[in-house]
CSV table of C-alpha atoms in Angstrom, one decimal:
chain,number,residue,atom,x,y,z
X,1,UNK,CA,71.3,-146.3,-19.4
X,2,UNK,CA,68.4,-147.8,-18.2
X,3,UNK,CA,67.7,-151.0,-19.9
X,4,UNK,CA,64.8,-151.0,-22.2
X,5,UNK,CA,62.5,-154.4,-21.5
X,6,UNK,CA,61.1,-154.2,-25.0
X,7,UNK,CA,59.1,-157.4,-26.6
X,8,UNK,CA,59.8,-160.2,-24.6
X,9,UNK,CA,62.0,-162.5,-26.9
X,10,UNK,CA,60.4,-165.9,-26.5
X,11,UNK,CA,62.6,-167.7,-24.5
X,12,UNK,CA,61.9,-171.5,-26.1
X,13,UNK,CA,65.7,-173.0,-25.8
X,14,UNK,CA,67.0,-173.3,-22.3
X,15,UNK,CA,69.7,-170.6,-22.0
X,16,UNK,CA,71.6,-168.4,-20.3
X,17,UNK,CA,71.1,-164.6,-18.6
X,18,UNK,CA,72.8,-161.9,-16.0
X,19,UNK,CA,70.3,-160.6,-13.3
X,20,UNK,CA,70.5,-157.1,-13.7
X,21,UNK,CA,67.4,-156.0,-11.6
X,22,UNK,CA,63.8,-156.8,-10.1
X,23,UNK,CA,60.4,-156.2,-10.8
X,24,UNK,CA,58.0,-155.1,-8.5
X,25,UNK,CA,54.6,-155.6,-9.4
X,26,UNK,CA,52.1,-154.5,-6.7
X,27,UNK,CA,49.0,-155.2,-8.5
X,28,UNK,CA,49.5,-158.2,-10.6
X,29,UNK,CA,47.9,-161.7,-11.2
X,30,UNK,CA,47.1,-163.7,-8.2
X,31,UNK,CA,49.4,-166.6,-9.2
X,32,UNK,CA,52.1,-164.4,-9.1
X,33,UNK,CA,51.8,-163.2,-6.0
X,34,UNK,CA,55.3,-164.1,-4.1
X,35,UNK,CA,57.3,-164.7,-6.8
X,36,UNK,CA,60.7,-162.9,-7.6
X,37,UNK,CA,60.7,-161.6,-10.5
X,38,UNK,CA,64.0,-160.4,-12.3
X,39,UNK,CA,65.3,-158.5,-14.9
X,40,UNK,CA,67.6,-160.9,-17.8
X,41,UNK,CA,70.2,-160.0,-19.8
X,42,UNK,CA,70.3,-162.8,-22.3
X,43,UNK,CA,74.2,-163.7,-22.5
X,44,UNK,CA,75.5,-166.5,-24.9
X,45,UNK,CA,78.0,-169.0,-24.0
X,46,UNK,CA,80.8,-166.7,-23.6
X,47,UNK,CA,78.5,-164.7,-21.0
X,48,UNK,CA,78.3,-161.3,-23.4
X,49,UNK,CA,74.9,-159.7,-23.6
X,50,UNK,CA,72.8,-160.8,-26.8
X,51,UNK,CA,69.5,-159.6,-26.9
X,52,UNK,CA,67.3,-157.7,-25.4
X,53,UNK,CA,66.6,-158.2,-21.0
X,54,UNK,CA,62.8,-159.6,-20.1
X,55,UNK,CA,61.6,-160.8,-17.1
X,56,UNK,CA,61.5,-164.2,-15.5
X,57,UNK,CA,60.7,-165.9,-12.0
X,58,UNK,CA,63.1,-167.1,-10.1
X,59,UNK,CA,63.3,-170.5,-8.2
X,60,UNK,CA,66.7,-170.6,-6.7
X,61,UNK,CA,67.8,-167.4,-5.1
X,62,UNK,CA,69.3,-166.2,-7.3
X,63,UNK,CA,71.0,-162.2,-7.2
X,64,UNK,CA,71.8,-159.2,-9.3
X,65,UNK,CA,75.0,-159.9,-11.5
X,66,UNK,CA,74.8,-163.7,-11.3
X,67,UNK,CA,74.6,-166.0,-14.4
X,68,UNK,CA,71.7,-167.9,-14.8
X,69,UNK,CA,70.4,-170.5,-16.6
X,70,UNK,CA,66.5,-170.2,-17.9
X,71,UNK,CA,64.1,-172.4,-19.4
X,72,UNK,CA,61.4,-170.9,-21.1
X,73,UNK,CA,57.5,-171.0,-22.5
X,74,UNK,CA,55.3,-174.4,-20.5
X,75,UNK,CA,58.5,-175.6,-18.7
X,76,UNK,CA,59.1,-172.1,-17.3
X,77,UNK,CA,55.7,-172.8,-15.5
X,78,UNK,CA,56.6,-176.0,-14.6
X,79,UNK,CA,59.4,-174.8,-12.6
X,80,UNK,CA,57.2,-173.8,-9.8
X,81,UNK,CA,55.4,-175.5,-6.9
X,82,UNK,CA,51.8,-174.1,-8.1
X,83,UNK,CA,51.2,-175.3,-11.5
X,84,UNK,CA,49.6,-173.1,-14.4
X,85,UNK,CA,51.0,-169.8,-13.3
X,86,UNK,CA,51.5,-167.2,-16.2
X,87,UNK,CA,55.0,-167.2,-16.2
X,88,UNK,CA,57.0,-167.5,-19.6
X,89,UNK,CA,60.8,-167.4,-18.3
X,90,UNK,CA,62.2,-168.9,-15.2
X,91,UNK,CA,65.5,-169.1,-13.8
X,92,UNK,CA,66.5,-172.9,-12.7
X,93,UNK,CA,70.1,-172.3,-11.9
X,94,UNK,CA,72.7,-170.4,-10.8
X,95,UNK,CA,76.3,-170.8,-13.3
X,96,UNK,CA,79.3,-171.3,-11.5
X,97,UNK,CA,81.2,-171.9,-15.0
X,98,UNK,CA,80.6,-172.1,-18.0
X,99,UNK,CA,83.4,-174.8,-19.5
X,100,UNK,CA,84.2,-174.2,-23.3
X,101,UNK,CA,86.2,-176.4,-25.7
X,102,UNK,CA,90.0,-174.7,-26.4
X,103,UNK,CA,88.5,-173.7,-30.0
X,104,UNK,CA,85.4,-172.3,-28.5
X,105,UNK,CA,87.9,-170.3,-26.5
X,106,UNK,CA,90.1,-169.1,-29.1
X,107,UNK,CA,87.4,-167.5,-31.0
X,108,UNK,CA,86.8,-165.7,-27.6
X,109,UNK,CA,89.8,-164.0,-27.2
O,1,UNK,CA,64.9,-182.1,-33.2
O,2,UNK,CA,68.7,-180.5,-33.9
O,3,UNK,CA,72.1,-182.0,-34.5
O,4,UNK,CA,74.8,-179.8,-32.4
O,5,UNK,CA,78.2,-179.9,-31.5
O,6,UNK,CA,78.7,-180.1,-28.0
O,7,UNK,CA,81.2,-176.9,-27.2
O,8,UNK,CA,81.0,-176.8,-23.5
O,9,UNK,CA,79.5,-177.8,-20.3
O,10,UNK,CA,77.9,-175.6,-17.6
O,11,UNK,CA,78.9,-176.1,-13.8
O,12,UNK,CA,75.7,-175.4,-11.6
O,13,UNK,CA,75.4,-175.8,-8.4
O,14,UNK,CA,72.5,-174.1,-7.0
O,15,UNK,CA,69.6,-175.4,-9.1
O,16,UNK,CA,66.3,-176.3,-9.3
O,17,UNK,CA,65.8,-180.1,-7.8
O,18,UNK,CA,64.7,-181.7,-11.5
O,19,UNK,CA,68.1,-181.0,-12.5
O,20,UNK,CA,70.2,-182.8,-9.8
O,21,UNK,CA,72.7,-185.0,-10.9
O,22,UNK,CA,71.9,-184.2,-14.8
O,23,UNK,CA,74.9,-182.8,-17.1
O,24,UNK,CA,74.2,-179.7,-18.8
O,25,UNK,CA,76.1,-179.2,-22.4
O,26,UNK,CA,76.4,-176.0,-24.2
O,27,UNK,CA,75.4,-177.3,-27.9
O,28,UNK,CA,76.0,-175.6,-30.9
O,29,UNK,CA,73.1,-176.0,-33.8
O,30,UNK,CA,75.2,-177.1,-37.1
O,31,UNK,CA,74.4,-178.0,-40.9
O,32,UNK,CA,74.8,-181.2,-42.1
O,33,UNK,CA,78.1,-180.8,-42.6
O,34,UNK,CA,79.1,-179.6,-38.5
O,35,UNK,CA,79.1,-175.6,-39.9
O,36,UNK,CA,78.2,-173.9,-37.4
O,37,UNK,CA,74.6,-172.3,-37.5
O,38,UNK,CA,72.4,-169.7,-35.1
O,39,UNK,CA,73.1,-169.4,-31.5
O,40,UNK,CA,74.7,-172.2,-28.5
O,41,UNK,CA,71.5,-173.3,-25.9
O,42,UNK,CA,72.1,-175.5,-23.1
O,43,UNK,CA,70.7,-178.9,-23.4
O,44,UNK,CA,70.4,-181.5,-20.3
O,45,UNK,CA,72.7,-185.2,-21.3
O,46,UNK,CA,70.8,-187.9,-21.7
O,47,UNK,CA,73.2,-189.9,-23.9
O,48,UNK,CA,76.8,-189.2,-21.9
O,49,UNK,CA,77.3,-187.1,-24.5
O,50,UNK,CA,80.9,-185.1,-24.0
O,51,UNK,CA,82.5,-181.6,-25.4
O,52,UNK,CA,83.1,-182.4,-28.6
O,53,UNK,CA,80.5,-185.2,-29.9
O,54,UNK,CA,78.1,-184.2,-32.7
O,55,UNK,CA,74.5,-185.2,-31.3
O,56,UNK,CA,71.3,-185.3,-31.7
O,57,UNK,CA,68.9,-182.9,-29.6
O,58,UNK,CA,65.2,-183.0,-28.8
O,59,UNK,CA,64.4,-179.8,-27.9
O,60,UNK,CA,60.4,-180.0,-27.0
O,61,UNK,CA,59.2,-180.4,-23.2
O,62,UNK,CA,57.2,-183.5,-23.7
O,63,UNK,CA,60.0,-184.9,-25.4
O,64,UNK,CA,62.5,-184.6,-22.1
O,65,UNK,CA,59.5,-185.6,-19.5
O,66,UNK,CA,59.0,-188.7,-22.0
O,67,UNK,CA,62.9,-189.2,-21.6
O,68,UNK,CA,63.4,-188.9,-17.8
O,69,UNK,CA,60.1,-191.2,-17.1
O,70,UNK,CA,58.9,-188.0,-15.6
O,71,UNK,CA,55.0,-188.5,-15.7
O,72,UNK,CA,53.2,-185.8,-18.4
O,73,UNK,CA,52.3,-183.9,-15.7
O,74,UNK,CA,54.7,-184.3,-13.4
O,75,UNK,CA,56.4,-180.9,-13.1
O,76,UNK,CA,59.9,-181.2,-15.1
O,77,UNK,CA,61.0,-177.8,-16.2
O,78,UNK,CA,63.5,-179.4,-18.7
O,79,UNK,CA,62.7,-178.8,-22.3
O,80,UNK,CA,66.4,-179.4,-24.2
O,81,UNK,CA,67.8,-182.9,-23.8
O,82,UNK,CA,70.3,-184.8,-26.3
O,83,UNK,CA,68.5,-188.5,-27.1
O,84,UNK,CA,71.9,-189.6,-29.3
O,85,UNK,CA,75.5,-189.3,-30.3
O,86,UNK,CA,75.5,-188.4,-34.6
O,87,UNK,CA,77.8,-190.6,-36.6
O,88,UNK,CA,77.3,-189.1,-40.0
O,89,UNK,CA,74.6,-187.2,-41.8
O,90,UNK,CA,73.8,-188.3,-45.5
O,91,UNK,CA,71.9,-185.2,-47.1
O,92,UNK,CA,71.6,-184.2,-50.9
O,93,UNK,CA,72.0,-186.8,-53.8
């Protein structure tokens, strides 16, 4: 089931995402030219999906199936070199865990 | 600005160079009375805030540049930061 990128949900909080693909984007805004651009899952602190994927630029490498934290809307843009590119979801991190408190984690399970 | 519960922290090795050497906390919106409400967001420490702490959250760009002396337009992709530890919330009559 190919994921269906509908509205992109305004990423304002920083948060968290799985890359679960890539754009490409031959034709596309200058200022976006060489820039990785992935697919998001949004995933909440347990790392289950919640919401719906959209698209943001990534700044540190980062691969399909990791966990990634985002910041979205001006500081997306921010995140890169050239300033006042388009961009209104980035990814600034790559999780290696995510440490919850014991109740947090009995609600999990 | 929010008051959360701090419910985790988020281990991150590969990230963007702003965030070097800053703690990021998994913070939980509440009501005035620590109920949870809405979804967790990651927020960057600015108040060695740990798991656990009610606290206070600013979560507007400017607000976080302001906080990390970070020049207006100096390029600080940071827009969640906690500016204080809650003791108590007084609401209603």
């Amino acid at each position: 089931m190919t994921p269906s990128i509908r509205s992109v949900s305004i990423l304002v909080a920083v948060n968290l995402g799985r890359v679960i693909g890539t754009v490409v984007a031959e034709r596309k805004y200058e200022g976006l030219e060489g820039l990785k651009l992935l697919v998001v899952q949004p995933v909440d602190e347990q790392e289950k999906d919640k919401g719906t994927p959209f698209v943001a630029v990534d700044t540190v490498r980062a691969g399909p199936g990791d966990v990634v934290i985002l910041v979205g809307a001006r500081e997306a843009a921010l995140a890169l070199d050239e300033a006042f590119v388009p961009v209104d979801a980035a990814i600034v991190g790559i999780v290696d865990s995510v440490d919850l408190d014991r109740r947090r984690q009995a609600r999990a399970r | 600005m929010r008051v959360c519960r701090v419910v985790g922290t988020v281990v991150a090795t590969a990230k963007h160079p702003s965030y070097h050497g800053l703690t990021l906390l998994v913070c939980q919106p509440t009501d005035d009375e620590g109920r949870d409400v809405g979804d967790t967001f990651i927020a960057v420490d600015h108040s060695q805030a740990g798991v656990g702490d009610w606290v206070l959250v600013n979560q507007e760009g400017g607000g976080a540049r302001l906080v990390f002396g970070a020049p207006l337009e100096d390029k600080l992709p940071i827009r969640s930061v906690v500016v204080g530890i809650v003791d108590r919330v007084d609401t209603g009559a």
